[in-house]
Short mmCIF file of C-alpha atoms and ligand atoms in Angstrom, two decimals:
data_model
loop_
_atom_site.label_atom_id
_atom_site.label_comp_id
_atom_site.label_asym_id
_atom_site.label_seq_id
_atom_site.Cartn_x
_atom_site.Cartn_y
_atom_site.Cartn_z
CA MET A 192 9.14 -16.62 -2.37
CA ASN A 193 12.36 -15.86 -0.56
CA ILE A 194 12.44 -12.22 0.37
CA THR A 195 15.23 -10.24 1.99
CA MET A 196 14.49 -6.88 3.55
CA VAL A 197 17.51 -4.61 3.95
CA GLY A 198 16.70 -2.13 6.71
CA SER A 199 14.40 -3.15 9.57
CA GLY A 200 12.90 0.17 10.62
CA TYR A 201 9.24 1.16 10.34
CA VAL A 202 8.89 0.19 6.71
CA GLY A 203 11.29 -2.76 6.55
CA LEU A 204 10.02 -4.43 9.70
CA VAL A 205 6.32 -3.94 8.96
CA SER A 206 6.72 -5.00 5.31
CA GLY A 207 8.89 -7.97 6.26
CA ALA A 208 6.46 -9.18 8.92
CA CYS A 209 3.48 -8.76 6.57
CA PHE A 210 5.21 -10.55 3.67
CA ALA A 211 6.00 -13.40 6.09
CA ASP A 212 2.37 -13.43 7.15
CA PHE A 213 1.38 -13.87 3.49
CA GLY A 214 3.45 -17.08 3.57
CA HIS A 215 6.73 -15.88 2.08
CA SER A 216 10.03 -16.71 3.72
CA VAL A 217 11.53 -13.40 4.91
CA VAL A 218 14.90 -12.42 6.32
CA CYS A 219 15.10 -8.91 7.78
CA VAL A 220 18.59 -7.43 7.78
CA ASP A 221 19.76 -4.38 9.68
CA SER A 222 23.22 -2.95 10.18
CA ASN A 223 22.18 -1.82 13.67
CA ARG A 224 23.25 -4.73 15.83
CA GLY A 225 21.24 -3.60 18.86
CA ARG A 226 18.10 -3.49 16.74
CA ILE A 227 18.61 -7.04 15.46
CA GLU A 228 19.47 -8.39 18.93
CA ALA A 229 16.28 -6.80 20.29
CA LEU A 230 14.20 -8.28 17.47
CA LYS A 231 15.71 -11.71 18.03
CA ALA A 232 14.71 -11.42 21.68
CA GLY A 233 11.16 -10.49 20.64
CA ARG A 234 11.46 -6.79 21.54
CA MET A 235 10.18 -4.28 18.98
CA PRO A 236 12.49 -1.33 18.28
CA ILE A 237 9.45 0.82 17.36
CA TYR A 238 5.94 1.21 18.65
CA GLU A 239 3.37 0.08 16.11
CA PRO A 240 0.02 -1.44 17.16
CA GLY A 241 -0.15 -5.19 16.43
CA LEU A 242 3.45 -5.50 15.28
CA GLU A 243 4.85 -7.46 18.21
CA ALA A 244 2.24 -10.22 17.88
CA LEU A 245 2.64 -10.38 14.09
CA VAL A 246 6.41 -10.69 14.36
CA ALA A 247 6.20 -13.29 17.15
CA GLU A 248 3.76 -15.46 15.20
CA ASN A 249 5.81 -15.43 12.01
CA VAL A 250 9.06 -16.10 13.85
CA ARG A 251 7.32 -19.04 15.53
CA GLN A 252 6.19 -20.31 12.12
CA ASP A 253 9.81 -20.08 10.92
CA ARG A 254 8.94 -17.65 8.15
CA LEU A 255 10.66 -14.58 9.61
CA SER A 256 14.19 -14.17 10.91
CA PHE A 257 16.63 -11.35 11.69
CA VAL A 258 20.30 -11.03 10.82
CA THR A 259 23.00 -8.36 10.62
CA ASP A 260 24.98 -9.92 7.78
CA LEU A 261 23.13 -9.82 4.48
CA ASP A 262 25.29 -12.13 2.34
CA ALA A 263 23.50 -15.46 2.88
CA ALA A 264 20.08 -13.84 2.90
CA VAL A 265 20.69 -12.03 -0.40
CA ALA A 266 22.20 -15.11 -2.08
CA GLN A 267 19.00 -17.13 -1.64
CA ALA A 268 16.52 -14.30 -2.28
CA ASP A 269 14.13 -13.94 -5.22
CA ALA A 270 13.61 -10.30 -4.25
CA VAL A 271 15.78 -8.03 -2.11
CA PHE A 272 14.02 -4.93 -0.83
CA ILE A 273 15.95 -1.83 0.14
CA ALA A 274 14.05 -0.18 3.00
CA VAL A 275 16.74 2.00 4.55
CA GLY A 276 16.28 5.63 5.55
CA THR A 277 16.39 8.53 3.06
CA PRO A 278 16.52 11.53 5.39
CA SER A 279 16.98 15.13 4.29
CA ARG A 280 20.57 15.87 3.43
CA ARG A 281 22.09 18.46 5.73
CA GLY A 282 22.48 21.79 4.03
CA ASP A 283 20.38 21.43 0.89
CA GLY A 284 17.34 19.33 1.83
CA PHE A 285 17.81 16.90 -1.04
CA ALA A 286 17.21 13.24 -0.14
CA ASP A 287 20.34 11.71 1.42
CA LEU A 288 20.80 8.58 -0.65
CA SER A 289 24.00 7.40 0.99
CA PHE A 290 22.23 4.58 2.89
CA VAL A 291 20.49 3.38 -0.28
CA TYR A 292 23.70 3.35 -2.30
CA ALA A 293 25.65 1.65 0.50
CA ALA A 294 22.97 -1.04 0.67
CA ALA A 295 23.11 -1.46 -3.13
CA ARG A 296 26.89 -1.99 -2.97
CA GLU A 297 26.55 -4.58 -0.21
CA ILE A 298 23.77 -6.38 -2.06
CA ALA A 299 25.76 -6.40 -5.32
CA GLY A 300 28.53 -8.57 -3.88
CA ALA A 301 26.12 -11.18 -2.55
CA LEU A 302 23.75 -11.69 -5.51
CA SER A 303 23.39 -15.22 -6.80
CA GLY A 304 20.97 -16.26 -9.56
CA PHE A 305 18.34 -13.90 -10.99
CA THR A 306 17.25 -11.47 -8.27
CA VAL A 307 15.01 -8.43 -8.28
CA VAL A 308 16.43 -5.58 -6.23
CA VAL A 309 13.53 -3.39 -5.15
CA THR A 310 13.74 0.12 -3.75
CA LYS A 311 10.99 0.44 -1.16
CA SER A 312 12.62 3.47 0.41
CA THR A 313 11.21 6.76 -0.87
CA VAL A 314 13.78 7.84 -3.44
CA PRO A 315 13.97 10.65 -6.00
CA VAL A 316 13.39 9.99 -9.67
CA GLY A 317 16.39 8.34 -11.23
CA THR A 318 17.63 6.60 -8.08
CA GLY A 319 16.73 3.21 -9.53
CA ASP A 320 19.02 3.95 -12.49
CA GLU A 321 21.86 4.74 -10.11
CA VAL A 322 21.22 1.62 -7.99
CA GLU A 323 21.35 -0.42 -11.19
CA ARG A 324 24.62 1.26 -12.22
CA ILE A 325 26.19 0.65 -8.80
CA ILE A 326 25.30 -3.04 -8.79
CA ARG A 327 26.41 -3.53 -12.40
CA GLU A 328 29.74 -1.83 -11.67
CA ALA A 329 30.34 -3.79 -8.45
CA ASN A 330 29.28 -7.14 -9.90
CA PRO A 331 29.33 -7.12 -13.74
CA THR A 332 28.16 -10.73 -14.07
CA ALA A 333 25.24 -10.49 -11.68
CA GLU A 334 21.81 -11.41 -13.05
CA PHE A 335 19.42 -8.86 -11.64
CA ALA A 336 16.77 -6.25 -12.33
CA VAL A 337 16.04 -3.12 -10.30
CA ALA A 338 12.41 -2.30 -9.57
CA SER A 339 10.71 0.49 -7.64
CA ASN A 340 7.95 -0.30 -5.16
CA PRO A 341 7.22 2.77 -3.04
CA GLU A 342 5.48 2.21 0.27
CA PHE A 343 2.35 4.14 1.23
CA LEU A 344 1.72 2.77 4.74
CA ARG A 345 0.93 5.16 7.58
CA GLU A 346 2.60 4.80 10.94
CA GLY A 347 0.02 3.89 13.57
CA ALA A 348 -2.04 1.92 11.03
CA ALA A 349 0.87 0.34 9.22
CA ILE A 350 -0.15 -3.30 9.28
CA ALA A 351 -3.69 -2.66 8.08
CA ASP A 352 -2.36 -0.31 5.40
CA PHE A 353 0.17 -2.86 4.20
CA LYS A 354 -2.34 -5.71 4.10
CA ARG A 355 -5.18 -3.71 2.59
CA PRO A 356 -3.53 -1.01 0.49
CA ASP A 357 -5.50 1.32 -1.79
CA ARG A 358 -3.02 0.34 -4.49
CA ILE A 359 0.38 -1.23 -5.04
CA VAL A 360 2.68 0.68 -7.34
CA VAL A 361 5.44 -1.25 -9.08
CA GLY A 362 7.95 0.38 -11.38
CA ALA A 363 9.64 -2.27 -13.47
CA GLU A 364 11.48 -2.09 -16.75
CA GLU A 365 11.60 -5.85 -17.44
CA ALA A 366 8.94 -8.56 -17.67
CA ARG A 367 10.97 -10.84 -15.38
CA ALA A 368 11.00 -8.24 -12.62
CA GLU A 369 7.30 -7.59 -13.05
CA ALA A 370 6.56 -11.32 -12.77
CA VAL A 371 8.49 -11.61 -9.49
CA MET A 372 6.76 -8.53 -8.06
CA ARG A 373 3.32 -9.86 -9.02
CA GLU A 374 4.16 -13.11 -7.24
CA VAL A 375 5.37 -11.24 -4.14
CA TYR A 376 2.06 -9.37 -3.95
CA ARG A 377 -0.18 -12.18 -5.20
CA PRO A 378 -1.90 -12.65 -1.81
CA LEU A 379 -2.97 -8.98 -1.92
CA TYR A 380 -3.94 -9.18 -5.53
CA LEU A 381 -6.37 -11.96 -4.56
CA ASN A 382 -7.76 -9.43 -2.06
CA GLN A 383 -8.34 -7.22 -5.10
CA ALA A 384 -5.81 -4.58 -4.16
CA PRO A 385 -5.09 -2.90 -7.50
CA ILE A 386 -1.53 -3.46 -8.64
CA MET A 387 -0.29 -0.80 -11.00
CA VAL A 388 2.81 -1.45 -13.06
CA THR A 389 4.58 1.58 -14.48
CA SER A 390 8.04 2.61 -15.54
CA ARG A 391 10.55 2.85 -12.70
CA ARG A 392 10.77 6.63 -12.87
CA THR A 393 7.00 7.00 -12.84
CA ALA A 394 6.73 4.82 -9.72
CA GLU A 395 9.43 6.85 -7.96
CA LEU A 396 7.67 10.11 -8.72
CA THR A 397 4.22 8.77 -7.82
CA LYS A 398 5.28 8.41 -4.18
CA TYR A 399 6.51 12.01 -3.94
CA ALA A 400 3.47 13.36 -5.78
CA ALA A 401 1.18 11.53 -3.35
CA ASN A 402 2.93 12.89 -0.26
CA ALA A 403 3.16 16.41 -1.66
CA PHE A 404 -0.55 16.39 -2.49
CA LEU A 405 -1.50 15.26 1.01
CA ALA A 406 0.84 17.82 2.58
CA ALA A 407 -0.77 20.50 0.41
CA LYS A 408 -4.25 19.42 1.50
CA ILE A 409 -3.30 19.72 5.18
CA THR A 410 -1.63 23.05 4.60
CA PHE A 411 -4.65 24.33 2.68
CA ILE A 412 -7.05 23.61 5.53
CA ASN A 413 -4.57 25.07 8.04
CA GLU A 414 -4.55 28.35 6.15
CA ILE A 415 -8.34 28.28 5.86
CA ALA A 416 -8.38 27.77 9.65
CA ASP A 417 -6.37 30.95 10.13
CA LEU A 418 -8.82 32.78 7.91
CA CYS A 419 -11.72 31.30 9.90
CA GLU A 420 -10.21 32.72 13.08
CA ALA A 421 -9.86 36.13 11.48
CA VAL A 422 -13.41 36.30 10.11
CA GLY A 423 -15.34 34.34 12.73
CA ALA A 424 -16.06 31.14 10.78
CA ASP A 425 -15.68 27.51 11.86
CA VAL A 426 -13.04 25.44 10.05
CA GLN A 427 -14.56 22.16 11.21
CA ALA A 428 -17.75 23.00 9.35
CA VAL A 429 -15.88 24.35 6.33
CA ALA A 430 -13.83 21.12 6.16
CA ARG A 431 -16.97 19.03 6.34
CA GLY A 432 -18.69 21.24 3.81
CA ILE A 433 -15.94 20.78 1.25
CA GLY A 434 -14.97 17.22 2.24
CA LEU A 435 -18.43 15.84 1.45
CA ASP A 436 -17.73 16.76 -2.15
CA ASN A 437 -16.39 13.52 -3.65
CA ARG A 438 -14.00 15.44 -5.83
CA ILE A 439 -12.31 16.76 -2.66
CA GLY A 440 -12.82 14.01 -0.08
CA SER A 441 -12.85 14.42 3.69
CA LYS A 442 -9.46 12.94 4.60
CA PHE A 443 -6.48 15.16 5.47
CA LEU A 444 -8.74 18.12 6.10
CA HIS A 445 -8.16 18.37 9.85
CA ALA A 446 -6.71 21.72 10.78
CA GLY A 447 -3.89 21.49 13.30
CA PRO A 448 -0.39 22.58 14.22
CA GLY A 449 1.18 21.70 10.86
CA TYR A 450 2.31 18.38 9.43
CA GLY A 451 5.38 16.61 10.76
CA GLY A 452 6.68 13.07 10.86
CA SER A 453 9.24 11.02 9.06
CA CYS A 454 7.87 11.52 5.55
CA PHE A 455 5.99 14.70 4.59
CA PRO A 456 8.63 17.25 5.65
CA LYS A 457 11.57 15.50 4.01
CA ASP A 458 9.65 14.28 0.96
CA THR A 459 8.13 17.66 0.10
CA LEU A 460 11.56 19.23 0.42
CA ALA A 461 13.22 16.57 -1.72
CA LEU A 462 10.53 16.95 -4.39
CA VAL A 463 11.09 20.70 -4.45
CA LYS A 464 14.81 20.09 -5.03
CA THR A 465 14.20 17.49 -7.74
CA ALA A 466 11.86 19.86 -9.56
CA GLN A 467 14.30 22.76 -9.32
CA ASP A 468 17.09 20.58 -10.69
CA ALA A 469 14.83 19.50 -13.54
CA GLY A 470 14.16 23.14 -14.41
CA THR A 471 10.45 22.83 -13.57
CA PRO A 472 10.04 24.31 -10.10
CA LEU A 473 6.93 23.26 -8.17
CA ARG A 474 5.91 26.65 -6.78
CA LEU A 475 2.86 25.23 -5.03
CA VAL A 476 4.90 22.66 -3.11
CA GLU A 477 7.58 25.24 -2.30
CA THR A 478 4.88 27.37 -0.67
CA VAL A 479 3.45 24.40 1.21
CA VAL A 480 6.89 23.73 2.71
CA ALA A 481 7.38 27.37 3.74
CA VAL A 482 3.87 27.79 5.17
CA ASN A 483 4.14 24.60 7.19
CA ASP A 484 7.56 25.48 8.60
CA GLN A 485 6.29 28.82 9.85
CA ARG A 486 3.14 27.30 11.26
CA LYS A 487 4.82 25.09 13.85
CA ARG A 488 6.56 28.01 15.50
CA ALA A 489 3.39 30.10 15.16
CA MET A 490 1.67 27.56 17.41
CA ALA A 491 3.97 28.59 20.26
CA ARG A 492 2.88 32.19 19.68
CA LYS A 493 -0.74 31.04 19.77
CA VAL A 494 -0.16 29.48 23.18
CA ILE A 495 1.58 32.64 24.41
CA LYS A 496 -1.36 34.72 23.22
CA ALA A 497 -3.80 32.35 24.95
CA CYS A 498 -1.79 32.92 28.13
CA GLY A 499 -2.36 36.65 27.86
CA GLY A 500 0.77 37.62 25.95
CA SER A 501 3.53 36.22 28.16
CA VAL A 502 4.63 32.84 29.45
CA ARG A 503 7.78 34.06 31.20
CA GLY A 504 8.16 32.13 34.45
CA ARG A 505 4.98 30.16 33.71
CA THR A 506 4.64 26.40 33.38
CA VAL A 507 3.14 25.15 30.14
CA ALA A 508 2.07 21.50 29.97
CA LEU A 509 2.13 19.74 26.60
CA LEU A 510 -0.01 16.66 26.01
CA GLY A 511 1.20 14.50 23.12
CA LEU A 512 4.66 14.85 21.61
CA THR A 513 4.79 12.41 18.71
CA PHE A 514 3.87 13.80 15.28
CA LYS A 515 0.62 11.83 15.40
CA PRO A 516 -1.02 9.29 17.71
CA ASN A 517 -0.18 5.58 17.82
CA THR A 518 3.48 5.93 17.02
CA ASP A 519 6.59 6.75 19.03
CA ASP A 520 8.08 8.59 16.05
CA MET A 521 9.31 12.08 16.96
CA ARG A 522 10.85 12.96 13.58
CA ASP A 523 9.92 16.56 12.70
CA ALA A 524 7.08 16.54 15.24
CA PRO A 525 5.41 19.98 15.69
CA SER A 526 5.89 19.55 19.46
CA LEU A 527 9.63 20.16 18.98
CA ALA A 528 9.13 23.65 17.54
CA ILE A 529 6.32 24.44 19.99
CA ALA A 530 8.37 23.45 23.05
CA ALA A 531 11.39 25.41 21.81
CA GLY A 532 9.24 28.48 21.06
CA LEU A 533 7.75 28.41 24.55
CA GLN A 534 11.14 27.92 26.20
CA ASP A 535 12.55 30.81 24.17
CA ALA A 536 9.72 32.94 25.56
CA GLY A 537 10.73 32.04 29.12
CA ALA A 538 8.29 29.23 29.91
CA MET A 539 9.02 26.06 31.83
CA VAL A 540 7.72 23.21 29.69
CA ARG A 541 6.42 19.94 31.06
CA ALA A 542 5.24 17.16 28.77
CA TYR A 543 3.60 13.79 28.62
CA ASP A 544 3.18 11.34 25.74
CA PRO A 545 1.81 7.78 26.00
CA GLU A 546 4.53 6.18 23.84
CA GLY A 547 6.96 8.81 22.62
CA MET A 548 8.80 10.01 25.73
CA GLU A 549 11.86 7.83 25.30
CA GLN A 550 12.37 9.14 21.77
CA ALA A 551 11.44 12.68 22.83
CA ARG A 552 13.79 13.06 25.81
CA PRO A 553 17.03 13.67 23.88
CA LEU A 554 15.24 16.02 21.47
CA LEU A 555 13.67 18.22 24.13
CA PRO A 556 16.43 19.53 26.42
CA GLY A 557 15.15 21.34 29.49
CA VAL A 558 11.66 19.82 29.23
CA ALA A 559 10.36 17.98 32.30
CA PHE A 560 8.47 14.74 31.69
CA ALA A 561 5.36 13.65 33.58
CA GLU A 562 3.93 10.19 34.10
CA ASP A 563 0.41 10.94 32.89
CA ALA A 564 -1.83 13.76 31.68
CA TYR A 565 -2.98 14.81 35.13
CA HIS A 566 0.50 14.93 36.62
CA CYS A 567 1.53 16.93 33.59
CA ALA A 568 -1.21 19.48 34.28
CA GLU A 569 -0.43 19.75 38.02
CA GLY A 570 0.20 23.40 38.86
CA ALA A 571 0.49 24.38 35.18
CA ASP A 572 -0.49 27.80 33.85
CA ALA A 573 -1.64 26.39 30.53
CA LEU A 574 -2.34 22.97 29.07
CA VAL A 575 -1.74 22.43 25.35
CA LEU A 576 -3.17 19.46 23.50
CA VAL A 577 -0.56 18.87 20.79
CA THR A 578 -1.20 15.30 19.61
CA GLU A 579 -4.65 13.74 19.75
CA TRP A 580 -3.94 10.39 21.40
CA ASP A 581 -7.15 8.58 22.42
CA ALA A 582 -6.08 8.96 26.04
CA PHE A 583 -6.52 12.74 25.71
CA ARG A 584 -9.93 12.71 24.05
CA ALA A 585 -12.04 12.48 27.18
CA LEU A 586 -9.97 14.02 29.95
CA ASP A 587 -11.69 14.76 33.24
CA LEU A 588 -11.97 18.52 32.88
CA ALA A 589 -13.02 19.11 36.48
CA ARG A 590 -9.95 17.22 37.69
CA LEU A 591 -7.70 19.17 35.35
CA HIS A 592 -9.25 22.45 36.47
CA ALA A 593 -8.58 21.54 40.09
CA ALA A 594 -4.99 20.53 39.33
CA MET A 595 -3.93 23.56 37.33
CA GLN A 596 -2.63 26.86 38.58
CA ARG A 597 -4.51 28.72 35.85
CA PRO A 598 -7.11 26.93 33.73
CA VAL A 599 -6.01 27.78 30.20
CA LEU A 600 -6.54 25.03 27.61
CA VAL A 601 -5.15 25.34 24.10
CA ASP A 602 -6.49 22.56 21.89
CA LEU A 603 -4.39 22.36 18.73
CA ARG A 604 -6.41 19.39 17.42
CA ASN A 605 -9.97 20.63 17.97
CA VAL A 606 -10.76 17.59 20.11
CA TYR A 607 -12.98 19.39 22.61
CA ARG A 608 -16.23 21.32 22.38
CA ALA A 609 -15.71 24.94 23.31
CA ASP A 610 -18.91 25.29 25.35
CA ASP A 611 -18.13 22.14 27.33
CA VAL A 612 -14.58 23.20 28.18
CA ARG A 613 -15.61 26.75 29.02
CA SER A 614 -18.44 25.50 31.25
CA HIS A 615 -15.71 23.83 33.34
CA GLY A 616 -14.10 27.19 33.93
CA PHE A 617 -11.36 27.10 31.31
CA ALA A 618 -10.17 29.80 29.00
CA TYR A 619 -10.17 27.77 25.79
CA SER A 620 -8.64 28.26 22.37
CA SER A 621 -8.59 25.91 19.42
CA ILE A 622 -7.78 26.03 15.72
CA GLY A 623 -9.98 27.92 13.28
CA ARG A 624 -13.09 28.05 15.40
CA PRO A 625 -15.08 31.11 16.47
CA THR A 626 -13.52 32.96 19.37
CA GLY A 627 -15.09 33.09 22.79
CA PRO A 628 -14.22 34.38 26.22
CA GLY A 629 -10.54 33.97 26.90
CA GLU A 630 -9.55 33.40 23.30
CA GLY A 631 -7.33 35.98 21.72
CA ALA A 632 -6.81 37.57 25.11
CA GLU A 633 -4.09 40.17 24.76
CA THR A 634 -3.18 40.65 28.41
CA LEU A 635 -2.72 38.48 31.42
CA GLN A 636 -5.54 40.38 33.09
CA ALA A 637 -7.86 39.49 30.20
CA VAL A 638 -7.10 35.81 30.78
CA GLU A 639 -7.74 36.20 34.52
CA ASP A 640 -11.04 37.96 33.75
CA ALA A 641 -12.05 35.30 31.24
CA VAL A 642 -11.18 32.51 33.67
CA ALA A 643 -13.09 34.26 36.44
CA ALA A 644 -16.08 34.87 34.14
CA ALA A 645 -16.17 31.26 32.97
CA ASP A 646 -15.78 29.79 36.47
CA PRO A 647 -18.99 27.89 37.20
N1 LIG B 788 8.07 5.62 8.22
C1 LIG B 788 7.06 5.67 7.35
O1 LIG B 788 5.91 5.83 7.71
C2 LIG B 788 7.33 5.50 5.87
C3 LIG B 788 6.25 5.31 5.01
C4 LIG B 788 6.50 5.15 3.66
C5 LIG B 788 7.79 5.21 3.17
N2 LIG B 788 8.84 5.43 4.04
C6 LIG B 788 10.19 5.45 3.50
O2 LIG B 788 10.81 4.21 3.80
C7 LIG B 788 12.22 4.40 4.04
C8 LIG B 788 12.60 3.85 5.39
O3 LIG B 788 11.91 4.63 6.38
P1 LIG B 788 11.80 4.14 7.89
O4 LIG B 788 10.90 5.10 8.56
O5 LIG B 788 11.48 2.67 7.91
O6 LIG B 788 13.31 4.36 8.36
P2 LIG B 788 14.03 3.91 9.72
O7 LIG B 788 15.05 4.91 10.00
O8 LIG B 788 12.98 3.58 10.74
O9 LIG B 788 14.72 2.51 9.33
C9 LIG B 788 15.82 2.39 8.46
C10 LIG B 788 16.65 1.22 8.94
O10 LIG B 788 17.64 0.92 7.96
C11 LIG B 788 18.82 0.49 8.62
N3 LIG B 788 19.94 0.59 7.68
C12 LIG B 788 20.56 1.68 7.15
N4 LIG B 788 21.52 1.32 6.30
C13 LIG B 788 21.54 -0.04 6.25
C14 LIG B 788 22.31 -1.00 5.54
N5 LIG B 788 23.24 -0.64 4.67
N6 LIG B 788 22.05 -2.30 5.75
C15 LIG B 788 21.11 -2.69 6.61
N7 LIG B 788 20.34 -1.82 7.32
C16 LIG B 788 20.53 -0.52 7.13
C17 LIG B 788 18.90 1.40 9.81
O11 LIG B 788 19.71 0.87 10.83
C18 LIG B 788 17.42 1.47 10.24
O12 LIG B 788 17.10 0.47 11.18
C19 LIG B 788 12.45 5.89 3.88
O13 LIG B 788 12.88 6.16 2.57
C20 LIG B 788 11.09 6.50 4.12
O14 LIG B 788 10.92 7.72 3.45
C21 LIG B 788 8.64 5.56 5.38
#
């Protein structure tokens, strides 16, 4: 099949490279010239494990190419995917569909022969109808069908997710469109990935419902974690205790600093707006959005409390800035709210992230950047583990203790064992686990006492 991917960001580039790897002939288009030049030169505009090699191999096999002008690519395509961004619209939080509609207009003028135009971007219910209207209006004689094919890949595991998805959802209103989509995904179908064909509107909503459910699951365990802290229970054990129940499942039950990233925050908000407009508000999702927003800033207060109630004039070191490991994506990362909260309270913030610092720099004014975890901790009054990169899972605690001004460790991902960290002389706090010496300290003196008491 000839496939054209309009938008070569996380989703477009990964999908395009994977489709090429299935044997299709794929042209990736992007209006960002710098991005296309970089891709042509073999440089990836994003960090995603395995992507560079996958792209290089498929370029070498002549199945994958990159262009800025979509006309020729669309004219020869059997399927044109729209994979452009749908960020939150400023002001009201509804999905900003201007990139999708602009892409639809550009595609309309270049269509030739029967073509399926597929929205892979996450778009609110009814967007497919509008895309169809735009194309029909711009090119009344075009032979085309509009399908929805939401993408469920996770950044950091995107290639594996794309090649071995739990399911493929296709929203198609016409048999011809369904046939093309089945052919596009045939290699996966042979792998027994279930392909589910629904109406276009159902497919569009399925994506939002999935993300809202996962966001709710995270938010649920985060609130349970707060309760655990208040009553002296252990959220790790509670999560395991409920997660072993097949009806609940163990995934997305890791308490932490709140969800972030390029999808959950904007998609939950857009779903809330869609539901309000439809006259059927989703109260549960509205609450999830509000609870999660407050949580990120609350994490800064947690650090301040762990430091004895004040961070004024103190240096706080943050480990991990991206919204999760194995990506350089900083969109809506909890680290942004945490750093700002600490700066507002008078702290100097220093940070290190294995892949995200280039993206983070412009978003974190006043933050100093270190070259590794140990340099980041040098002379710091507190060390905060924000994102659980593998590189932070087995830090040399003795070395950190020696490097820091005051050994306060706040572990927002529950990576470490409290007894182990405390035996190295740290005052240690984590999320939703029983308190110990140094945790919940209300005064600077209490932290000093806890540190002194824990010193081996
Ligand atoms: N990032 C994820 O993990 C993920 C997962 C599932 C779904 N999605 C959805 O996929 C969509 C894309 O997300 P992303 O993270 O890949 O976005 P992105 O911002 O990384 O990439 C979008 C790309 O589209 C390009 N673009 C915009 N308008 C264009 C046009 N008219 N012609 C050509 N190129 C154009 C931009 O230059 C950019 O490179 C969004 O709707 C998102 O919600 C994202």
